[in-house]
Coordinates of N, CA and C in Angstrom, one line a residue:
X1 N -46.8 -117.7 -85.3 CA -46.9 -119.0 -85.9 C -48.2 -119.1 -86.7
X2 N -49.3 -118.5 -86.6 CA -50.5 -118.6 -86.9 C -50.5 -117.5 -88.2
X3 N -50.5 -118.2 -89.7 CA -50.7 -116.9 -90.7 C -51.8 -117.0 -91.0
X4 N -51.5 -115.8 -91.7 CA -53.1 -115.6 -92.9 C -54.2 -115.0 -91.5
X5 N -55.3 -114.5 -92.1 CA -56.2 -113.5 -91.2 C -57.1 -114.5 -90.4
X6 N -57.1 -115.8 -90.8 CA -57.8 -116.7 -89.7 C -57.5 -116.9 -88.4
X7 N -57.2 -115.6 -88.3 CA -56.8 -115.9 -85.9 C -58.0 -116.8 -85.3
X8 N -59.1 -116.2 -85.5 CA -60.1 -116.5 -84.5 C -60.2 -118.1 -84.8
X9 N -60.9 -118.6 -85.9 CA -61.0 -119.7 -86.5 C -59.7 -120.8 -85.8
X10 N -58.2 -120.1 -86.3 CA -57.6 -120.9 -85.4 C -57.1 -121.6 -83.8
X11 N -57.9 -120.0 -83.3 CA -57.5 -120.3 -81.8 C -58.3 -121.2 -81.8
X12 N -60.3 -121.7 -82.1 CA -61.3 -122.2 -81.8 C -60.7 -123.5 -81.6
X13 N -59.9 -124.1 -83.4 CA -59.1 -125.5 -84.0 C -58.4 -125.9 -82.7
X14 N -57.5 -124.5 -82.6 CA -56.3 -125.2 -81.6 C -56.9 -125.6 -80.0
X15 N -58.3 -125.0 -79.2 CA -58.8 -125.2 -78.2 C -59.5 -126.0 -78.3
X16 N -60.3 -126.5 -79.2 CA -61.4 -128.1 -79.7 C -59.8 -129.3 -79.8
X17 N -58.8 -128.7 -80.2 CA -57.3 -130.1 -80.4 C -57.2 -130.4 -79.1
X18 N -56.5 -129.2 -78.6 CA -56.2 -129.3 -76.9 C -57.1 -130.1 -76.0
X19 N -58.6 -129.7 -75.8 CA -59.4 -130.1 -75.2 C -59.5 -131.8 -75.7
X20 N -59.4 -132.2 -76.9 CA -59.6 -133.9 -77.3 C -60.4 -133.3 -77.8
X21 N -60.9 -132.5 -78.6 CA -62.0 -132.5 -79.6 C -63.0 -132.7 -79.0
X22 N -63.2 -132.9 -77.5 CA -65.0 -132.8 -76.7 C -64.7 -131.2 -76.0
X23 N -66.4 -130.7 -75.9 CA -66.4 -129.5 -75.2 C -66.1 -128.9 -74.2
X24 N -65.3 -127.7 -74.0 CA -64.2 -127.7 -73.0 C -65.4 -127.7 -71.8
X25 N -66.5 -127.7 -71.3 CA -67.0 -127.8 -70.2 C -67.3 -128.7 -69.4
X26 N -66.5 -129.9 -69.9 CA -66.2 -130.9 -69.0 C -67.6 -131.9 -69.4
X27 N -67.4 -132.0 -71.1 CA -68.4 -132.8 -70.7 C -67.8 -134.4 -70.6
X28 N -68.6 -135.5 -70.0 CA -68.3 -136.7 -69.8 C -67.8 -136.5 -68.3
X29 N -68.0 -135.8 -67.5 CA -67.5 -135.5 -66.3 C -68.5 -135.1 -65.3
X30 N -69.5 -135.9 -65.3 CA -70.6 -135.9 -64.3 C -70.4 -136.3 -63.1
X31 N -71.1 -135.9 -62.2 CA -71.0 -136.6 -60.7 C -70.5 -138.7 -60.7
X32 N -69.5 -138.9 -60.4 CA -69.5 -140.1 -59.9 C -68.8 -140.5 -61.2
X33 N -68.9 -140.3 -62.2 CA -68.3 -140.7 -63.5 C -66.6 -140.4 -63.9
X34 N -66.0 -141.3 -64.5 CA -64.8 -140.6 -64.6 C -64.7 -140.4 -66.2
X35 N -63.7 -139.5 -66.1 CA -63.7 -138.9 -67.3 C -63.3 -139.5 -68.7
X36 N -63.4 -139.3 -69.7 CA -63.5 -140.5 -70.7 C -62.1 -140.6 -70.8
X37 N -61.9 -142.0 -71.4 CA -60.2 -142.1 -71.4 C -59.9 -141.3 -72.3
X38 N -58.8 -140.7 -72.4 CA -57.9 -140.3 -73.5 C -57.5 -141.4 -75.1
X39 N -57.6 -140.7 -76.1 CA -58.0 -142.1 -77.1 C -57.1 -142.3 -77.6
X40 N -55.5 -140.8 -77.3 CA -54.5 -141.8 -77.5 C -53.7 -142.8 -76.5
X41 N -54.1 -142.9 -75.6 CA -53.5 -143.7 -74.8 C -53.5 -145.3 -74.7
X42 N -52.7 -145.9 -74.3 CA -53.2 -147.5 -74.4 C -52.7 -148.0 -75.8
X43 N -53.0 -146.9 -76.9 CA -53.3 -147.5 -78.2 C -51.7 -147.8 -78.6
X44 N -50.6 -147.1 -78.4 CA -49.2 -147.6 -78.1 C -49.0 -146.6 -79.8
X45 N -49.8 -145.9 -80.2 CA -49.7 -145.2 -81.0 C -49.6 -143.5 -80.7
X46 N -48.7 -142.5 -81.2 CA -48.9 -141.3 -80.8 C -50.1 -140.3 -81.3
X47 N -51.3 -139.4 -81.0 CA -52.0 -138.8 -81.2 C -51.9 -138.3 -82.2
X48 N -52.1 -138.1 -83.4 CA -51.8 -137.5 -84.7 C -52.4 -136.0 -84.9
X49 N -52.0 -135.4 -85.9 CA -52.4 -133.7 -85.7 C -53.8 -133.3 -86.3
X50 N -54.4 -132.7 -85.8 CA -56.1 -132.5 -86.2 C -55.3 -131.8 -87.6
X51 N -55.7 -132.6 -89.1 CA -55.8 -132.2 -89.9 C -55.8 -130.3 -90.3
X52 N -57.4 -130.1 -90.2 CA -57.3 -128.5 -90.0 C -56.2 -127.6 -89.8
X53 N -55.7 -128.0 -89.0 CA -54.3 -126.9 -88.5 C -53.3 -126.4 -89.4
X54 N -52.9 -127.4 -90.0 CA -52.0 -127.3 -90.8 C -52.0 -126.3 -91.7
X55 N -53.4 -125.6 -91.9 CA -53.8 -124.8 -93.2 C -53.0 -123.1 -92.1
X56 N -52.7 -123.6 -91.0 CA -52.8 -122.3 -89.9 C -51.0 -122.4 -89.4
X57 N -50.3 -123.3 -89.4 CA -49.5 -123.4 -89.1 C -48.2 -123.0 -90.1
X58 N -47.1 -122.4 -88.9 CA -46.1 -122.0 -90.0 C -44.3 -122.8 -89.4
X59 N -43.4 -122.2 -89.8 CA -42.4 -122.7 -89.3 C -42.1 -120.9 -88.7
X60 N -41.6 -121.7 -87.1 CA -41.1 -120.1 -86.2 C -40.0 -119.4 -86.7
X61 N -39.3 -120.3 -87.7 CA -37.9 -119.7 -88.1 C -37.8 -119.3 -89.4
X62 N -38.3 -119.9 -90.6 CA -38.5 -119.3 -91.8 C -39.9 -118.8 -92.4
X63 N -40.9 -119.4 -91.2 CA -42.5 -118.8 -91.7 C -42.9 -119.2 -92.9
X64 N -42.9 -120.2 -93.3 CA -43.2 -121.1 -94.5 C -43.9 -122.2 -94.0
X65 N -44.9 -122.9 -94.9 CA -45.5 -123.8 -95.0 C -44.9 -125.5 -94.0
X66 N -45.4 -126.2 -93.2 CA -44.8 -127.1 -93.2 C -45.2 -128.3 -93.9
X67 N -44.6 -129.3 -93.6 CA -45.4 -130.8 -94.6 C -45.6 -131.5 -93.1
X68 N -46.9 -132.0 -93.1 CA -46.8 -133.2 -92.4 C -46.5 -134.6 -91.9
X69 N -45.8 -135.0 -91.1 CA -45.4 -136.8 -91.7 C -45.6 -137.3 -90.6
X70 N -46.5 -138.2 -91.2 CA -47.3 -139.3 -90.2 C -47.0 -140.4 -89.8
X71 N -45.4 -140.7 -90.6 CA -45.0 -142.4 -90.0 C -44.5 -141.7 -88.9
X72 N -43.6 -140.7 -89.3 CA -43.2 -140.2 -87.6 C -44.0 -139.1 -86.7
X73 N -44.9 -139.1 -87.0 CA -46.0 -138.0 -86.6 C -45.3 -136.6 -86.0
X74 N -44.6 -135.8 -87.2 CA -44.1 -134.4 -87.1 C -44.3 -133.4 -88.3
X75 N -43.9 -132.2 -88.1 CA -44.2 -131.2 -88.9 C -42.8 -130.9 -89.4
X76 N -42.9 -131.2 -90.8 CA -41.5 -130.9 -91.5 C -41.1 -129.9 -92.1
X77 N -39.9 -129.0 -92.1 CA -39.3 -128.1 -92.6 C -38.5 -128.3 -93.9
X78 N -38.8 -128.9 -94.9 CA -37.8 -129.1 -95.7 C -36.9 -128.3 -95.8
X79 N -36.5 -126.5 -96.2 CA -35.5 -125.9 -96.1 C -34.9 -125.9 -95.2
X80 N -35.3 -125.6 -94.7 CA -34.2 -125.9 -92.9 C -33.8 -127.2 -92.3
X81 N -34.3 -128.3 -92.5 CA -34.3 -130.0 -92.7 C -34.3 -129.9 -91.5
X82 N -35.3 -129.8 -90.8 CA -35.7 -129.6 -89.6 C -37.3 -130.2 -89.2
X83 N -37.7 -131.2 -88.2 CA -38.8 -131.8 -87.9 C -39.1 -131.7 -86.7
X84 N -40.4 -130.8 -86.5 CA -41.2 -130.4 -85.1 C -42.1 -131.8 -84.6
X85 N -41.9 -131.8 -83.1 CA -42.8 -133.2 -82.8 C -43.6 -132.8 -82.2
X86 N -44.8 -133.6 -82.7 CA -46.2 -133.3 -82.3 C -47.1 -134.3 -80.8
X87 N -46.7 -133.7 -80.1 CA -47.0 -134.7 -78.6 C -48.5 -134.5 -78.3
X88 N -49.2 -135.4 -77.8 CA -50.3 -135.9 -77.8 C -51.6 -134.5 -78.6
X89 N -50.8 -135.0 -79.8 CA -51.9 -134.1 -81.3 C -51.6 -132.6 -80.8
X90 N -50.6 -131.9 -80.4 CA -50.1 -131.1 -80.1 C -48.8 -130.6 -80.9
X91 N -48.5 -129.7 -81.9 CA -47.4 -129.7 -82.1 C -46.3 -129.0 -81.3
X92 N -45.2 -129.6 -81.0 CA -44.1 -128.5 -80.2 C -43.1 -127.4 -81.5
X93 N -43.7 -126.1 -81.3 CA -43.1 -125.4 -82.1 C -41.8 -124.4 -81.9
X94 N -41.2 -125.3 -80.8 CA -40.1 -124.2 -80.4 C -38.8 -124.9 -81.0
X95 N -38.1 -124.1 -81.5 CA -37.3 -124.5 -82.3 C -36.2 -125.7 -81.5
X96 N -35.8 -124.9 -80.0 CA -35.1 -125.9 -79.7 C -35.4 -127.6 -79.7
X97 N -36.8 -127.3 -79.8 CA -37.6 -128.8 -79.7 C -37.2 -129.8 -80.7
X98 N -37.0 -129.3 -82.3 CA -36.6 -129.6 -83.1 C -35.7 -130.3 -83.7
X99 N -36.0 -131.1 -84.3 CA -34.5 -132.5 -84.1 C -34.1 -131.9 -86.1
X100 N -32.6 -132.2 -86.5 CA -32.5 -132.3 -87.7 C -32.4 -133.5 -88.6
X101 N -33.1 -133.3 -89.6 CA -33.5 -134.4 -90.8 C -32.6 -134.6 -91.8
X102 N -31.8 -133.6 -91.8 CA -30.8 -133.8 -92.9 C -28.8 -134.2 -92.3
X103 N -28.6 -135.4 -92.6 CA -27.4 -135.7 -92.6 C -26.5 -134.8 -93.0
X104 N -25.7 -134.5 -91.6 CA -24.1 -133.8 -92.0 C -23.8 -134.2 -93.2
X105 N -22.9 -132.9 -93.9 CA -22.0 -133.5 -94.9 C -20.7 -133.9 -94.4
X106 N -20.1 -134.9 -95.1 CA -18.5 -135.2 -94.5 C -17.8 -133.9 -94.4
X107 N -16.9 -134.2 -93.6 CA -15.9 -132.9 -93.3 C -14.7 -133.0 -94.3
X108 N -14.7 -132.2 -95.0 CA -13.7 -131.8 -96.1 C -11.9 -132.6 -96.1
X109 N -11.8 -133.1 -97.2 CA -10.6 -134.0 -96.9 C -11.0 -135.3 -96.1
X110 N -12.4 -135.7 -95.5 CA -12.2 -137.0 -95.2 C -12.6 -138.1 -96.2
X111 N -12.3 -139.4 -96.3 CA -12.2 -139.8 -97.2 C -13.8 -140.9 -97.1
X112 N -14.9 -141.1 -98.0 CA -16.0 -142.1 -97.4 C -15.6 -143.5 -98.1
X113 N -16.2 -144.4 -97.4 CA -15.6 -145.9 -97.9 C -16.3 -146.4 -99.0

């Protein structure tokens, strides 16, 4: 899923996303303290994708570029009309996960109104 020779650089993006973009050593997690809220939560809005990524991300089935779309917060396939959803700033890249974007064509000999 990850092209082009920036492995390292990517794993760093994808473990600073995962973590919330604070340092995985637990900071904000001091004796007696709880841990910072999560920033998408509450907001009734879904987590959107750390920018960065996208230059790293591919599609698992044709390996091409995806587009990103923010009113629905997913990773789009246009050839394959196919849209990956991205759960809390996480994208799900398994195909089954994948819903399709493109409308059946009518079935041959039926008639549209």
């Amino acid at each position: 899923m990850l092209g082009g020779g920036g492995g390292r650089r990517a794993v760093a993006v994808l473990r600073r996303a995962a973590a919330g973009g604070r340092a995985a050593s637990g900071e904000g997690q001091g004796q007696g303290q709880d841990p910072d809220p999560d920033p998408g939560q509450g907001s009734g809005r879904p987590q959107p994708l750390e920018p960065s990524l996208l230059r790293f991300l591919v599609c698992p089935l044709s390996k091409r570029p995806l587009r990103y779309d923010e009113a629905t917060n997913e990773l789009i396939n246009e050839e394959l009309g196919i849209a990956y959803p991205i759960i809390d700033g996480i994208p799900n890249m398994i195909p089954e996960a994948a819903r399709t974007t493109r409308k059946k064509p009518p079935a041959e000999g039926s008639k549209q109104p």
